[in-house]
Tab-separated table of C-alpha atoms and ligand atoms in Angstrom:
chain	number	residue	atom	x	y	z
U	22	MET	CA	-80.553	-36.045	24.370
U	23	THR	CA	-80.337	-39.054	22.087
U	24	SER	CA	-76.637	-38.696	21.562
U	25	GLU	CA	-76.012	-39.373	25.239
U	26	ARG	CA	-77.955	-42.598	25.417
U	27	LYS	CA	-75.739	-45.565	26.289
U	28	SER	CA	-76.218	-49.272	25.764
U	29	ILE	CA	-76.276	-51.245	29.004
U	30	HIS	CA	-74.575	-54.071	27.131
U	31	GLY	CA	-71.439	-52.031	26.390
U	32	GLN	CA	-69.921	-50.789	23.117
U	33	TRP	CA	-67.580	-52.020	20.394
U	34	SER	CA	-64.035	-50.970	21.065
U	35	SER	CA	-63.741	-49.312	17.657
U	36	ARG	CA	-65.336	-48.870	14.293
U	37	LEU	CA	-63.322	-51.771	12.981
U	38	ALA	CA	-64.655	-54.022	15.702
U	39	PHE	CA	-68.179	-53.247	14.572
U	40	ILE	CA	-67.391	-53.778	10.904
U	41	LEU	CA	-65.775	-57.110	11.661
U	42	ALA	CA	-68.606	-58.299	13.874
U	43	ALA	CA	-71.235	-57.253	11.345
U	44	THR	CA	-69.287	-58.918	8.546
U	45	GLY	CA	-69.084	-61.993	10.751
U	46	SER	CA	-72.854	-61.879	11.060
U	47	ALA	CA	-73.430	-61.415	7.342
U	48	VAL	CA	-70.940	-63.946	6.019
U	49	GLY	CA	-72.041	-67.413	6.989
U	50	LEU	CA	-73.880	-70.460	5.773
U	51	GLY	CA	-76.039	-68.121	3.700
U	52	ASN	CA	-73.100	-67.348	1.436
U	53	ILE	CA	-71.428	-70.710	1.138
U	54	TRP	CA	-74.182	-73.245	1.729
U	55	LYS	CA	-77.426	-71.519	0.766
U	56	PHE	CA	-76.503	-69.213	-2.095
U	57	PRO	CA	-75.095	-71.967	-4.354
U	58	TYR	CA	-77.947	-74.388	-3.779
U	59	ILE	CA	-80.759	-71.902	-4.291
U	60	THR	CA	-78.958	-70.538	-7.344
U	61	GLY	CA	-78.808	-74.112	-8.632
U	62	GLU	CA	-82.471	-74.762	-7.877
U	63	ASN	CA	-83.598	-71.559	-9.529
U	64	GLY	CA	-81.750	-71.908	-12.793
U	65	GLY	CA	-78.700	-69.664	-12.321
U	66	GLY	CA	-78.215	-66.441	-14.346
U	67	THR	CA	-81.404	-64.475	-13.862
U	68	PHE	CA	-81.639	-65.535	-10.256
U	69	VAL	CA	-78.149	-64.203	-9.539
U	70	LEU	CA	-78.988	-60.969	-11.326
U	71	VAL	CA	-82.168	-60.436	-9.281
U	72	TYR	CA	-80.238	-61.230	-6.104
U	73	LEU	CA	-77.540	-58.667	-6.964
U	74	LEU	CA	-80.152	-56.018	-7.764
U	75	CYS	CA	-81.871	-56.720	-4.454
U	76	ILE	CA	-78.567	-56.322	-2.587
U	77	VAL	CA	-77.994	-52.892	-4.111
U	78	LEU	CA	-81.497	-51.449	-4.188
U	79	ILE	CA	-83.003	-53.063	-1.117
U	80	GLY	CA	-80.256	-54.518	1.052
U	81	VAL	CA	-77.836	-51.606	1.230
U	82	PRO	CA	-80.408	-48.873	2.018
U	83	ILE	CA	-82.075	-51.072	4.635
U	84	MET	CA	-78.779	-51.998	6.242
U	85	ILE	CA	-77.944	-48.312	6.630
U	86	ALA	CA	-81.388	-47.749	8.153
U	87	GLU	CA	-81.097	-50.681	10.522
U	88	ILE	CA	-77.695	-49.699	11.870
U	89	MET	CA	-78.909	-46.128	12.223
U	90	LEU	CA	-82.012	-47.109	14.202
U	91	GLY	CA	-79.939	-49.375	16.420
U	92	ARG	CA	-77.370	-46.743	17.203
U	93	ARG	CA	-80.032	-44.176	17.961
U	94	GLY	CA	-82.074	-46.491	20.173
U	95	ARG	CA	-79.161	-48.284	21.855
U	96	GLN	CA	-81.239	-51.215	23.116
U	97	SER	CA	-82.603	-54.556	21.952
U	98	PRO	CA	-84.701	-54.094	18.784
U	99	ILE	CA	-88.000	-54.195	20.682
U	100	ASN	CA	-86.979	-51.468	23.113
U	101	THR	CA	-85.194	-49.504	20.430
U	102	MET	CA	-88.384	-49.372	18.371
U	103	LYS	CA	-90.369	-48.365	21.428
U	104	THR	CA	-87.986	-45.552	22.339
U	105	LEU	CA	-87.681	-44.251	18.793
U	106	ALA	CA	-91.420	-44.433	18.154
U	107	ASP	CA	-91.960	-42.353	21.327
U	108	GLU	CA	-89.271	-39.923	20.344
U	109	GLU	CA	-90.687	-39.454	16.870
U	110	ARG	CA	-94.192	-39.289	18.387
U	111	ARG	CA	-95.353	-42.402	16.628
U	112	ASN	CA	-97.595	-45.244	17.664
U	113	ASP	CA	-96.331	-47.843	20.131
U	114	HIS	CA	-97.284	-50.630	17.733
U	115	TRP	CA	-93.806	-50.330	16.239
U	116	VAL	CA	-92.544	-52.664	18.945
U	117	TRP	CA	-94.089	-55.432	16.855
U	118	LEU	CA	-91.321	-54.963	14.398
U	119	GLY	CA	-88.906	-55.929	17.158
U	120	TRP	CA	-91.051	-58.881	18.160
U	121	MET	CA	-91.300	-60.270	14.669
U	122	GLY	CA	-87.537	-59.945	14.263
U	123	MET	CA	-86.849	-61.695	17.520
U	124	ILE	CA	-89.092	-64.587	16.559
U	125	ALA	CA	-87.502	-64.777	13.104
U	126	GLY	CA	-84.012	-64.945	14.626
U	127	PHE	CA	-85.055	-67.727	16.943
U	128	LEU	CA	-86.682	-69.718	14.115
U	129	ILE	CA	-83.702	-69.242	11.803
U	130	LEU	CA	-81.185	-70.297	14.414
U	131	SER	CA	-83.106	-73.517	15.040
U	132	TYR	CA	-82.323	-74.790	11.548
U	133	TYR	CA	-79.115	-72.856	11.036
U	134	SER	CA	-77.583	-74.794	13.894
U	135	VAL	CA	-78.542	-78.127	12.330
U	136	ILE	CA	-76.819	-77.211	9.069
U	137	ALA	CA	-73.803	-75.879	10.933
U	138	GLY	CA	-73.770	-79.318	12.566
U	139	TRP	CA	-73.353	-80.871	9.111
U	140	ALA	CA	-70.335	-78.666	8.547
U	141	LEU	CA	-68.942	-79.651	11.961
U	142	SER	CA	-69.229	-83.295	11.111
U	143	TYR	CA	-67.513	-82.665	7.767
U	144	ILE	CA	-64.435	-81.351	9.558
U	145	PHE	CA	-63.882	-84.845	10.896
U	146	ARG	CA	-65.014	-86.651	7.765
U	147	THR	CA	-62.567	-84.676	5.668
U	148	ALA	CA	-59.716	-84.982	8.164
U	149	SER	CA	-60.115	-88.749	8.265
U	150	GLY	CA	-59.207	-88.893	4.583
U	151	VAL	CA	-62.360	-90.680	3.403
U	152	PHE	CA	-62.712	-88.289	0.503
U	153	VAL	CA	-59.269	-88.920	-0.977
U	154	GLY	CA	-59.917	-90.028	-4.554
U	155	ALA	CA	-63.630	-90.469	-3.805
U	156	THR	CA	-66.120	-90.555	-6.671
U	157	ALA	CA	-69.245	-88.400	-6.843
U	158	ASP	CA	-71.264	-91.457	-5.822
U	159	GLY	CA	-69.057	-92.140	-2.838
U	160	VAL	CA	-69.299	-88.549	-1.658
U	161	ASN	CA	-73.050	-88.625	-2.164
U	162	SER	CA	-73.470	-91.665	-0.009
U	163	VAL	CA	-71.377	-90.171	2.825
U	164	PHE	CA	-73.820	-87.267	2.865
U	165	GLY	CA	-76.823	-89.580	2.659
U	166	ASP	CA	-75.544	-91.565	5.645
U	167	LEU	CA	-75.144	-88.444	7.711
U	168	VAL	CA	-78.548	-86.884	7.130
U	169	SER	CA	-80.431	-90.152	7.456
U	170	ASP	CA	-79.122	-90.596	11.002
U	171	PRO	CA	-81.075	-88.397	13.432
U	172	GLU	CA	-78.844	-89.287	16.359
U	173	ARG	CA	-75.697	-88.033	14.704
U	174	LEU	CA	-77.425	-84.890	13.505
U	175	LEU	CA	-78.688	-84.307	17.005
U	176	ALA	CA	-75.240	-84.661	18.511
U	177	TRP	CA	-73.715	-82.106	16.121
U	178	HIS	CA	-76.651	-79.731	16.482
U	179	THR	CA	-76.241	-79.900	20.255
U	180	ILE	CA	-72.530	-79.159	20.069
U	181	PHE	CA	-73.095	-76.164	17.806
U	182	MET	CA	-75.841	-74.751	20.021
U	183	VAL	CA	-73.619	-75.068	23.088
U	184	MET	CA	-70.772	-73.296	21.256
U	185	THR	CA	-73.103	-70.470	20.298
U	186	MET	CA	-74.648	-69.988	23.698
U	187	ILE	CA	-71.248	-69.942	25.411
U	188	VAL	CA	-70.221	-66.902	23.386
U	189	VAL	CA	-73.592	-65.203	23.727
U	190	SER	CA	-73.627	-65.700	27.481
U	191	ARG	CA	-70.282	-63.934	27.792
U	192	GLY	CA	-71.399	-60.949	25.743
U	193	VAL	CA	-70.830	-60.699	22.036
U	194	LYS	CA	-68.025	-58.182	22.169
U	195	ASN	CA	-65.417	-60.415	23.728
U	196	GLY	CA	-63.286	-62.111	21.182
U	197	LEU	CA	-65.475	-61.606	18.141
U	198	GLU	CA	-63.234	-58.887	16.821
U	199	THR	CA	-59.953	-60.780	16.918
U	200	ALA	CA	-61.519	-63.954	15.683
U	201	VAL	CA	-63.191	-62.391	12.653
U	202	ARG	CA	-60.102	-60.381	11.785
U	203	PHE	CA	-57.985	-63.485	11.253
U	204	LEU	CA	-60.413	-66.146	10.260
U	205	MET	CA	-62.406	-64.235	7.664
U	206	PRO	CA	-59.400	-63.564	5.406
U	207	ALA	CA	-58.391	-67.209	5.850
U	208	LEU	CA	-61.810	-68.380	4.677
U	209	PHE	CA	-61.504	-66.068	1.720
U	210	ALA	CA	-58.088	-67.497	0.822
U	211	LEU	CA	-59.328	-71.076	0.977
U	212	LEU	CA	-62.308	-70.227	-1.189
U	213	LEU	CA	-59.890	-68.810	-3.736
U	214	MET	CA	-57.975	-72.086	-3.652
U	215	VAL	CA	-61.123	-74.050	-4.418
U	216	VAL	CA	-61.935	-71.619	-7.237
U	217	ALA	CA	-58.408	-72.214	-8.578
U	218	TYR	CA	-59.075	-75.946	-8.449
U	219	ALA	CA	-62.411	-75.385	-10.222
U	220	MET	CA	-60.485	-73.731	-13.030
U	221	THR	CA	-58.536	-76.931	-13.581
U	222	THR	CA	-61.643	-79.090	-14.017
U	223	GLY	CA	-62.165	-77.974	-17.585
U	224	TYR	CA	-65.703	-76.921	-16.710
U	225	PHE	CA	-65.029	-73.507	-15.264
U	226	MET	CA	-66.710	-71.659	-18.119
U	227	GLU	CA	-69.816	-73.823	-17.776
U	228	GLY	CA	-70.015	-72.709	-14.171
U	229	VAL	CA	-69.532	-69.061	-15.088
U	230	GLN	CA	-72.141	-69.309	-17.801
U	231	PHE	CA	-74.613	-70.964	-15.511
U	232	MET	CA	-74.212	-68.201	-12.956
U	233	PHE	CA	-74.159	-65.209	-15.233
U	234	THR	CA	-76.151	-65.950	-18.378
U	235	PRO	CA	-79.728	-64.800	-17.900
U	236	GLY	CA	-82.333	-67.427	-18.584
U	237	GLU	CA	-85.646	-68.595	-17.186
U	238	ILE	CA	-86.810	-67.752	-13.696
U	239	LYS	CA	-90.001	-68.855	-11.992
U	240	ARG	CA	-92.223	-66.552	-9.991
U	241	GLU	CA	-91.077	-67.887	-6.677
U	242	GLY	CA	-87.469	-67.566	-7.819
U	243	VAL	CA	-87.775	-63.791	-7.633
U	244	LEU	CA	-89.084	-63.978	-4.080
U	245	ILE	CA	-86.359	-66.410	-3.066
U	246	ALA	CA	-83.684	-64.122	-4.533
U	247	MET	CA	-85.047	-61.151	-2.585
U	248	GLY	CA	-85.461	-63.166	0.598
U	249	HIS	CA	-81.885	-64.284	0.247
U	250	ALA	CA	-80.637	-60.715	-0.046
U	251	PHE	CA	-82.131	-60.106	3.409
U	252	PHE	CA	-80.904	-63.390	4.805
U	253	THR	CA	-77.349	-63.064	3.604
U	254	LEU	CA	-76.964	-59.497	4.876
U	255	SER	CA	-78.629	-60.432	8.200
U	256	LEU	CA	-81.359	-57.845	7.623
U	257	GLY	CA	-84.959	-57.426	8.651
U	258	MET	CA	-84.810	-59.099	12.059
U	259	GLY	CA	-82.761	-56.851	14.274
U	260	ALA	CA	-79.372	-58.612	14.209
U	261	ILE	CA	-77.667	-55.712	12.517
U	262	MET	CA	-79.792	-53.301	14.544
U	263	VAL	CA	-78.581	-54.758	17.816
U	264	TYR	CA	-74.968	-54.662	16.613
U	265	GLY	CA	-75.579	-51.054	15.597
U	266	SER	CA	-76.725	-50.329	19.124
U	267	TYR	CA	-73.211	-51.094	20.379
U	268	LEU	CA	-71.643	-48.772	17.807
U	269	PRO	CA	-69.914	-45.648	19.102
U	270	LYS	CA	-71.263	-42.357	17.850
U	271	GLY	CA	-69.396	-40.682	15.034
U	272	THR	CA	-68.462	-43.670	12.898
U	273	SER	CA	-69.657	-43.622	9.314
U	274	ILE	CA	-72.572	-45.989	8.930
U	275	VAL	CA	-72.670	-45.592	5.160
U	276	GLN	CA	-69.050	-46.614	4.667
U	277	ALA	CA	-69.329	-49.526	7.035
U	278	THR	CA	-72.386	-50.776	5.163
U	279	MET	CA	-70.624	-50.610	1.805
U	280	PHE	CA	-67.781	-52.698	3.117
U	281	ILE	CA	-70.011	-55.323	4.727
U	282	ALA	CA	-72.276	-55.678	1.690
U	283	ALA	CA	-69.336	-55.916	-0.702
U	284	ALA	CA	-67.496	-58.523	1.371
U	285	ASP	CA	-70.653	-60.577	1.738
U	286	THR	CA	-71.444	-60.524	-1.963
U	287	ILE	CA	-67.915	-61.398	-3.021
U	288	VAL	CA	-67.843	-64.432	-0.739
U	289	ALA	CA	-71.156	-65.692	-2.145
U	290	LEU	CA	-70.071	-65.255	-5.766
U	291	LEU	CA	-66.776	-67.013	-5.068
U	292	ALA	CA	-68.630	-69.900	-3.463
U	293	GLY	CA	-70.729	-70.206	-6.617
U	294	LEU	CA	-67.649	-70.082	-8.830
U	295	ALA	CA	-66.048	-72.802	-6.726
U	296	ILE	CA	-69.023	-75.122	-6.726
U	297	PHE	CA	-70.710	-75.008	-10.141
U	298	PRO	CA	-67.692	-76.112	-12.176
U	299	ILE	CA	-67.403	-79.130	-9.843
U	300	VAL	CA	-71.099	-79.813	-10.374
U	301	PHE	CA	-70.747	-79.857	-14.153
U	302	ALA	CA	-67.415	-81.663	-14.239
U	303	ASN	CA	-68.931	-84.554	-12.310
U	304	GLY	CA	-72.279	-84.679	-14.082
U	305	LEU	CA	-74.142	-83.616	-10.923
U	306	GLU	CA	-77.419	-81.733	-10.687
U	307	PRO	CA	-77.187	-77.985	-9.899
U	308	GLY	CA	-80.614	-78.330	-8.295
U	309	ALA	CA	-79.481	-81.017	-5.831
U	310	GLY	CA	-80.848	-78.992	-2.908
U	311	PRO	CA	-79.481	-78.268	0.559
U	312	GLY	CA	-76.821	-80.974	0.295
U	313	LEU	CA	-75.167	-79.345	-2.728
U	314	ILE	CA	-71.922	-78.136	-1.144
U	315	PHE	CA	-71.526	-81.340	0.830
U	316	LYS	CA	-71.849	-83.372	-2.335
U	317	THR	CA	-69.454	-81.272	-4.410
U	318	LEU	CA	-66.666	-79.752	-2.330
U	319	PRO	CA	-65.431	-83.095	-0.951
U	320	ILE	CA	-64.829	-84.247	-4.546
U	321	ALA	CA	-62.515	-81.279	-4.989
U	322	PHE	CA	-60.761	-81.891	-1.690
U	323	GLY	CA	-60.324	-85.530	-2.647
U	324	GLN	CA	-58.474	-84.582	-5.819
U	325	MET	CA	-56.527	-81.482	-4.861
U	326	GLU	CA	-52.941	-81.449	-3.774
U	327	ALA	CA	-53.012	-81.369	0.082
U	328	GLY	CA	-56.786	-81.646	-0.221
U	329	THR	CA	-57.284	-83.284	3.148
U	330	LEU	CA	-55.591	-80.418	4.904
U	331	ILE	CA	-57.237	-77.710	2.824
U	332	GLY	CA	-60.640	-79.376	3.099
U	333	THR	CA	-60.410	-79.775	6.849
U	334	ALA	CA	-59.374	-76.163	7.246
U	335	PHE	CA	-62.199	-75.124	4.949
U	336	PHE	CA	-64.875	-76.793	7.058
U	337	VAL	CA	-63.326	-75.418	10.247
U	338	LEU	CA	-63.618	-71.938	8.802
U	339	LEU	CA	-67.136	-72.580	7.539
U	340	VAL	CA	-68.194	-73.592	11.041
U	341	PHE	CA	-66.537	-70.502	12.349
U	342	ALA	CA	-68.400	-68.306	9.848
U	343	ALA	CA	-71.658	-69.983	10.841
U	344	TRP	CA	-70.821	-69.438	14.493
U	345	THR	CA	-70.344	-65.682	14.142
U	346	SER	CA	-73.687	-65.507	12.327
U	347	ALA	CA	-75.509	-67.673	14.840
U	348	ILE	CA	-74.387	-65.427	17.673
U	349	SER	CA	-76.019	-62.440	16.001
U	350	LEU	CA	-79.228	-64.359	15.318
U	351	ILE	CA	-79.892	-64.857	18.988
U	352	GLU	CA	-78.358	-61.691	20.442
U	353	PRO	CA	-81.615	-59.664	20.084
U	354	VAL	CA	-83.493	-62.248	22.150
U	355	VAL	CA	-80.855	-62.389	24.868
U	356	ALA	CA	-80.478	-58.594	24.989
U	357	TRP	CA	-84.235	-58.262	25.380
U	358	LEU	CA	-84.453	-60.850	28.164
U	359	VAL	CA	-81.702	-59.016	30.023
U	360	GLU	CA	-83.357	-55.625	29.554
U	361	ASN	CA	-86.953	-56.551	30.229
U	362	LYS	CA	-86.945	-59.665	32.346
U	363	GLY	CA	-84.012	-58.744	34.532
U	364	MET	CA	-82.247	-62.028	33.723
U	365	ASN	CA	-78.479	-62.222	33.722
U	366	ARG	CA	-76.853	-63.061	30.387
U	367	LEU	CA	-75.994	-66.597	31.349
U	368	TYR	CA	-79.501	-67.478	32.386
U	369	ALA	CA	-81.023	-65.763	29.341
U	370	SER	CA	-78.624	-67.621	27.035
U	371	VAL	CA	-79.317	-71.020	28.555
U	372	TRP	CA	-83.070	-70.599	28.193
U	373	THR	CA	-83.029	-69.352	24.622
U	374	GLY	CA	-80.463	-72.002	23.762
U	375	VAL	CA	-82.613	-74.819	25.090
U	376	ALA	CA	-85.721	-73.551	23.307
U	377	THR	CA	-83.868	-73.149	20.013
U	378	TRP	CA	-82.255	-76.548	20.365
U	379	PHE	CA	-85.658	-78.123	20.867
U	380	LEU	CA	-87.166	-76.520	17.779
U	381	GLY	CA	-84.135	-77.720	15.812
U	382	LEU	CA	-85.394	-81.286	16.208
U	383	GLY	CA	-88.033	-80.517	13.571
U	384	THR	CA	-85.315	-79.711	11.035
U	385	ILE	CA	-83.304	-82.786	11.954
U	386	PHE	CA	-86.318	-85.024	11.377
U	387	SER	CA	-87.145	-83.289	8.078
U	388	PHE	CA	-84.173	-85.084	6.560
U	389	ASN	CA	-85.009	-88.544	7.818
U	390	ILE	CA	-88.003	-89.805	9.822
U	391	TRP	CA	-90.275	-86.967	8.692
U	392	SER	CA	-88.963	-86.755	5.155
U	393	ASP	CA	-92.307	-87.850	3.723
U	394	LYS	CA	-94.240	-85.367	5.825
U	395	THR	CA	-94.606	-82.480	3.429
U	396	TRP	CA	-97.346	-80.052	2.642
U	397	SER	CA	-98.272	-77.425	0.075
U	398	ILE	CA	-99.885	-74.012	0.028
U	399	PRO	CA	-101.351	-73.084	-3.356
U	400	TYR	CA	-99.423	-70.336	-5.137
U	401	LEU	CA	-96.693	-70.345	-2.498
U	402	PHE	CA	-95.006	-73.699	-2.206
U	403	LYS	CA	-95.369	-77.376	-2.976
U	404	ASN	CA	-94.307	-80.409	-0.946
U	405	TYR	CA	-92.351	-78.513	1.653
U	406	SER	CA	-90.902	-80.228	4.702
U	407	PHE	CA	-90.735	-78.710	8.186
U	408	PHE	CA	-87.281	-77.334	7.375
U	409	ASP	CA	-88.345	-75.959	3.968
U	410	THR	CA	-91.341	-74.272	5.557
U	411	LEU	CA	-89.294	-72.627	8.320
U	412	ASP	CA	-86.762	-71.441	5.783
U	413	TYR	CA	-89.471	-70.077	3.479
U	414	LEU	CA	-91.410	-68.374	6.236
U	415	THR	CA	-88.385	-66.663	7.732
U	416	ALA	CA	-86.226	-65.757	4.725
U	417	ASN	CA	-88.971	-65.025	2.211
U	418	VAL	CA	-91.712	-63.594	4.396
U	419	MET	CA	-90.584	-62.398	7.825
U	420	LEU	CA	-87.266	-60.792	6.897
U	421	PRO	CA	-88.566	-58.854	3.864
U	422	LEU	CA	-91.615	-57.770	5.864
U	423	GLY	CA	-89.382	-56.616	8.701
U	424	GLY	CA	-87.201	-54.790	6.189
U	425	LEU	CA	-90.221	-53.120	4.611
U	426	PHE	CA	-91.326	-51.761	7.974
U	427	ILE	CA	-87.811	-50.638	8.824
U	428	ALA	CA	-87.745	-48.716	5.526
U	429	ILE	CA	-91.124	-47.131	6.216
U	430	PHE	CA	-90.165	-46.118	9.722
U	431	ALA	CA	-86.724	-44.769	8.871
U	432	ALA	CA	-87.652	-42.960	5.677
U	433	TRP	CA	-91.243	-41.836	6.243
U	434	LEU	CA	-91.903	-41.608	9.950
U	435	MET	CA	-88.594	-40.568	11.397
U	436	ARG	CA	-87.975	-36.860	11.117
U	437	GLU	CA	-85.410	-35.856	8.574
U	438	THR	CA	-83.432	-34.003	11.234
U	439	SER	CA	-83.114	-37.189	13.271
U	440	SER	CA	-81.830	-39.395	10.482
U	441	ARG	CA	-79.579	-36.649	9.157
U	442	ASP	CA	-78.074	-36.182	12.571
U	443	GLU	CA	-77.529	-39.893	13.072
U	444	LEU	CA	-76.094	-40.660	9.634
U	445	ASN	CA	-74.059	-37.497	9.453
U	446	THR	CA	-72.912	-38.069	5.872
U	447	TYR	CA	-72.543	-36.021	2.684
U	448	ASN	CA	-75.717	-34.264	1.659
U	449	GLY	CA	-75.897	-35.971	-1.747
U	450	LEU	CA	-75.397	-39.408	-0.265
U	451	TYR	CA	-77.993	-38.771	2.389
U	452	LYS	CA	-80.521	-37.646	-0.198
U	453	LEU	CA	-79.845	-40.653	-2.409
U	454	TRP	CA	-80.298	-42.999	0.543
U	455	ARG	CA	-83.529	-41.353	1.577
U	456	ILE	CA	-85.013	-41.428	-1.914
U	457	LEU	CA	-84.069	-45.084	-2.350
U	458	LEU	CA	-85.517	-45.987	1.022
U	459	ARG	CA	-88.691	-43.950	0.569
U	460	TYR	CA	-89.622	-45.078	-2.908
U	461	VAL	CA	-87.466	-47.690	-4.549
U	462	THR	CA	-86.953	-50.109	-1.662
U	463	PRO	CA	-90.552	-50.423	-0.389
U	464	ILE	CA	-92.024	-50.546	-3.878
U	465	ALA	CA	-89.558	-53.226	-4.943
U	466	VAL	CA	-90.352	-55.361	-1.894
U	467	ILE	CA	-94.100	-54.986	-2.449
U	468	ILE	CA	-93.848	-55.841	-6.152
U	469	VAL	CA	-91.883	-58.994	-5.406
U	470	PHE	CA	-94.439	-60.027	-2.770
U	471	LEU	CA	-97.344	-59.458	-5.139
U	472	LYS	CA	-95.611	-61.330	-7.922
U	473	ALA	CA	-94.977	-64.308	-5.662
U	474	VAL	CA	-98.679	-64.698	-4.892
U	475	SER	CA	-99.495	-64.233	-8.573
U	476	VAL	CA	-101.418	-61.001	-8.138
U	477	ILE	CA	-99.326	-59.310	-10.811
K	5	LIG	N1	-76.370	-63.659	7.231
K	5	LIG	C1	-76.211	-64.974	7.776
K	5	LIG	C2	-75.686	-65.884	6.671
K	5	LIG	O1	-75.637	-65.514	5.529
K	5	LIG	C3	-77.474	-65.512	8.375
K	5	LIG	C4	-78.205	-64.553	9.244
K	5	LIG	C5	-79.475	-64.148	8.902
K	5	LIG	C6	-77.598	-64.008	10.390
K	5	LIG	C7	-80.173	-63.223	9.662
K	5	LIG	C8	-78.274	-63.083	11.164
K	5	LIG	C9	-79.543	-62.699	10.801
K	5	LIG	O2	-75.339	-67.004	6.928
């Protein structure tokens, strides 16, 4: 009986613990670092609209499916897919879905950790008071100094990877719950403070208009918006699936998903509302790229009352948010090594940590010694660095592809009795979910893919 299957890695202590851990996974650099800069690069309004549509029509149904598959399979994504494919009498090839996800998580963490390292270094920058009264130029050059120094980036990347692997080696359930419960609301409160500051700049409405007035969007902008919906909700690679596998039976997956998606979206929108007014007030470029938050927020902290304290706390919490996401990125790999290779968690964590750390060097060098090493693929991207390519490949290709297959498996190949039993929700809600996942979600993903390669 499926309902009696148990995870060998243990279970969350409660429904709340799961919700908090999954929110910790979803809310991270994606919301505060990535969302504002890709919104800026892709012209604002329409991009935000496409992103929001993707969250509702693609992200939410897939998140429900992913948690459901995880809870039913109760193993690492690869083994979960194997077990469920057997149970539903489907082909064994479905394990590839788990493989692709595992590889995506590993690739993402390699650059995620480098960016989290930037945030780590900004804790100390901000605390030292260098930003007090700093001009946009001054703040810009602090950022330039950091990213042009591979040694410093390497040191911070190493520290972040060690932090992540320590938690993963102990098992993700210890401590995550308490930590997220207190620190997430604190992050939210500090974001509100920066938004309040943004309102005093005199450019708040410019920021709002930029984010919410529809305008031009390029073909690739649509793909980036969809890819980001997957990235920000941690979907399409098994992170949420593996967290779902530790979820006790009988908790409402649909409700949990609504909460996680709403919290994640609100944090991203607040980050945008905090940053764009600062961009316009200081005559900066919204399309400044991956350094955007590091070039804008310090200006605010330099001018706000108690800005040094608030800014330091902000970067501490940002690192924390990145940490709880990083843990979930690598958990599928570690869970699989424990299940299939008989490794203990510590050993599995050290090995994956070292491999990820090594790949991270490519991202570090993208910002300095390899910054002129770029390449282009016609129709897809132009002059992309190692980091840009990794980001594109994972967020815009691998995650949506993983999500598409999850939708196909959960809505077309899994028997209705199985998914009904696992979701155990109101009939109308179940039907709505299944229709969305059968038709709307896969078609939307395919259309966006085809549009990106200029077929339609
Ligand atoms: N959702 C995380 C963020 O927004 C990143 C992430 C992606 C985590 C995929 C897990 C899996 O920062």
